[in-house]
Coordinates of C-alpha atoms and ligand atoms in Angstrom, one line a residue:
X238 CA 0.0 0.0 -0.1
X239 CA 1.0 3.5 -0.6
X240 CA 2.2 5.8 2.1
X241 CA 0.1 8.7 1.0
X242 CA -3.0 6.5 1.2
X243 CA -2.2 5.1 4.6
X244 CA -1.6 8.7 5.9
X245 CA -5.0 9.5 4.6
X246 CA -6.5 6.5 6.3
X247 CA -4.9 7.4 9.7
X248 CA -6.3 11.0 9.4
X249 CA -9.7 9.6 8.7
X250 CA -9.6 7.2 11.6
X251 CA -8.5 9.8 14.0
X252 CA -11.1 12.3 12.9
X253 CA -13.8 9.6 13.1
X254 CA -12.8 8.9 16.7
X255 CA -12.9 12.5 17.8
X256 CA -16.2 12.8 16.1
X257 CA -17.5 9.7 17.9
X258 CA -16.3 10.8 21.4
X259 CA -17.3 14.5 20.5
X260 CA -13.8 15.5 21.8
X261 CA -12.8 19.1 21.0
X262 CA -9.2 18.7 22.2
X263 CA -6.2 18.8 19.8
X264 CA -4.3 15.6 19.1
X265 CA -0.8 15.5 20.5
X266 CA 0.4 12.1 19.2
X267 CA -1.1 9.3 17.0
X268 CA 0.6 6.0 17.7
X269 CA 0.7 3.7 14.7
X270 CA 1.8 0.2 14.3
X271 CA 3.3 -1.2 11.1
X272 CA 4.4 -4.7 10.6
X273 CA 7.5 -5.0 8.4
X274 CA 5.7 -7.2 6.0
X275 CA 3.9 -4.1 5.0
X276 CA 7.2 -2.6 3.7
X277 CA 6.2 0.8 4.8
X278 CA 9.0 3.5 4.7
X279 CA 8.4 5.4 8.0
X280 CA 10.0 8.6 6.8
X281 CA 7.7 8.6 3.9
X282 CA 4.6 7.9 5.9
X283 CA 5.7 10.6 8.5
X284 CA 6.1 13.2 5.6
X285 CA 2.7 12.3 4.0
X286 CA 1.0 12.6 7.4
X287 CA 2.8 15.9 8.1
X288 CA 1.5 17.5 4.8
X289 CA -2.1 16.2 5.1
X290 CA -2.5 17.0 8.9
X291 CA -2.4 20.7 8.1
X292 CA -5.7 20.9 6.8
X293 CA -7.3 19.3 9.9
X294 CA -7.7 21.7 12.8
X295 CA -7.4 19.1 15.6
X296 CA -4.5 17.4 13.9
X297 CA -2.5 20.4 12.8
X298 CA 0.2 20.2 15.6
X299 CA 0.1 16.5 16.1
X300 CA 3.0 13.9 15.8
X301 CA 2.9 10.5 14.3
X302 CA 4.7 7.9 16.2
X303 CA 5.3 4.8 14.0
X304 CA 6.2 1.4 15.8
X305 CA 7.5 -1.2 13.5
X306 CA 6.9 -4.9 14.3
X307 CA 9.5 -7.4 13.1
X308 CA 8.6 -10.4 11.1
X309 CA 8.1 -13.6 12.9
X310 CA 7.7 -16.8 11.2
X311 CA 6.9 -20.4 12.4
X312 CA 8.0 -23.5 10.8
X313 CA 5.1 -25.9 10.0
X314 CA 7.4 -28.8 10.0
X315 CA 9.5 -28.5 13.2
X316 CA 7.4 -25.8 15.0
X317 CA 10.6 -23.6 15.3
X318 CA 9.8 -19.8 15.6
X319 CA 12.1 -17.1 14.6
X320 CA 12.2 -13.4 13.9
X321 CA 13.5 -12.3 10.6
X322 CA 14.9 -9.0 9.4
X323 CA 15.1 -9.9 5.7
X324 CA 12.2 -11.3 3.7
X325 CA 13.8 -14.7 3.5
X326 CA 11.2 -17.3 4.3
X327 CA 12.7 -20.5 5.3
X328 CA 13.2 -22.2 8.7
X329 CA 16.7 -21.8 10.0
X330 CA 16.6 -25.0 11.9
X331 CA 15.4 -27.6 9.3
X332 CA 15.5 -25.3 6.3
X333 CA 11.9 -26.1 5.5
X334 CA 10.1 -23.4 3.4
X335 CA 6.7 -24.6 4.8
X336 CA 6.4 -21.7 7.0
X337 CA 3.6 -19.4 8.4
X338 CA 3.9 -15.8 9.2
X339 CA 2.9 -15.0 12.8
X340 CA 3.9 -11.3 13.1
X341 CA 4.6 -8.5 10.8
X342 CA 1.3 -8.0 9.0
X343 CA 0.0 -5.4 11.4
X344 CA -1.2 -2.0 10.2
X345 CA -3.4 0.0 12.5
X346 CA -3.7 2.9 14.7
X347 CA -3.0 1.8 18.2
X348 CA -4.0 4.9 20.2
X349 CA -4.4 8.6 20.2
X350 CA -3.0 11.0 22.7
X351 CA -4.9 14.3 23.1
X352 CA -3.7 17.7 24.6
X353 CA -5.4 18.7 27.8
Ligands
ZN656 ZN1 11.8 -26.1 10.7

């Protein structure tokens, strides 16, 4: 997915939340979780967010905090679990390629911090 689109989605989600809770406070920080499987470039997402937030009153001065989640895989043959930094999908114990991804597909707004 494209970072510009993701930034747009984040802003929509935050605005929806503010509307739902009828909160008039400004947003301080938006905490976003991105699994490394999603291949998001944090700097690009940050930039897209900073450009788009300017036209939203409650988001204008907010920060985007991006937490990246490592990719974790589990071998279906020997049950071995490992965290990988490169998208090389095989078990490092038995070399099987019969694996399942158990972490790294995350992509969501975790929480929103508001100014008092
Ligand atoms: Zn294995």
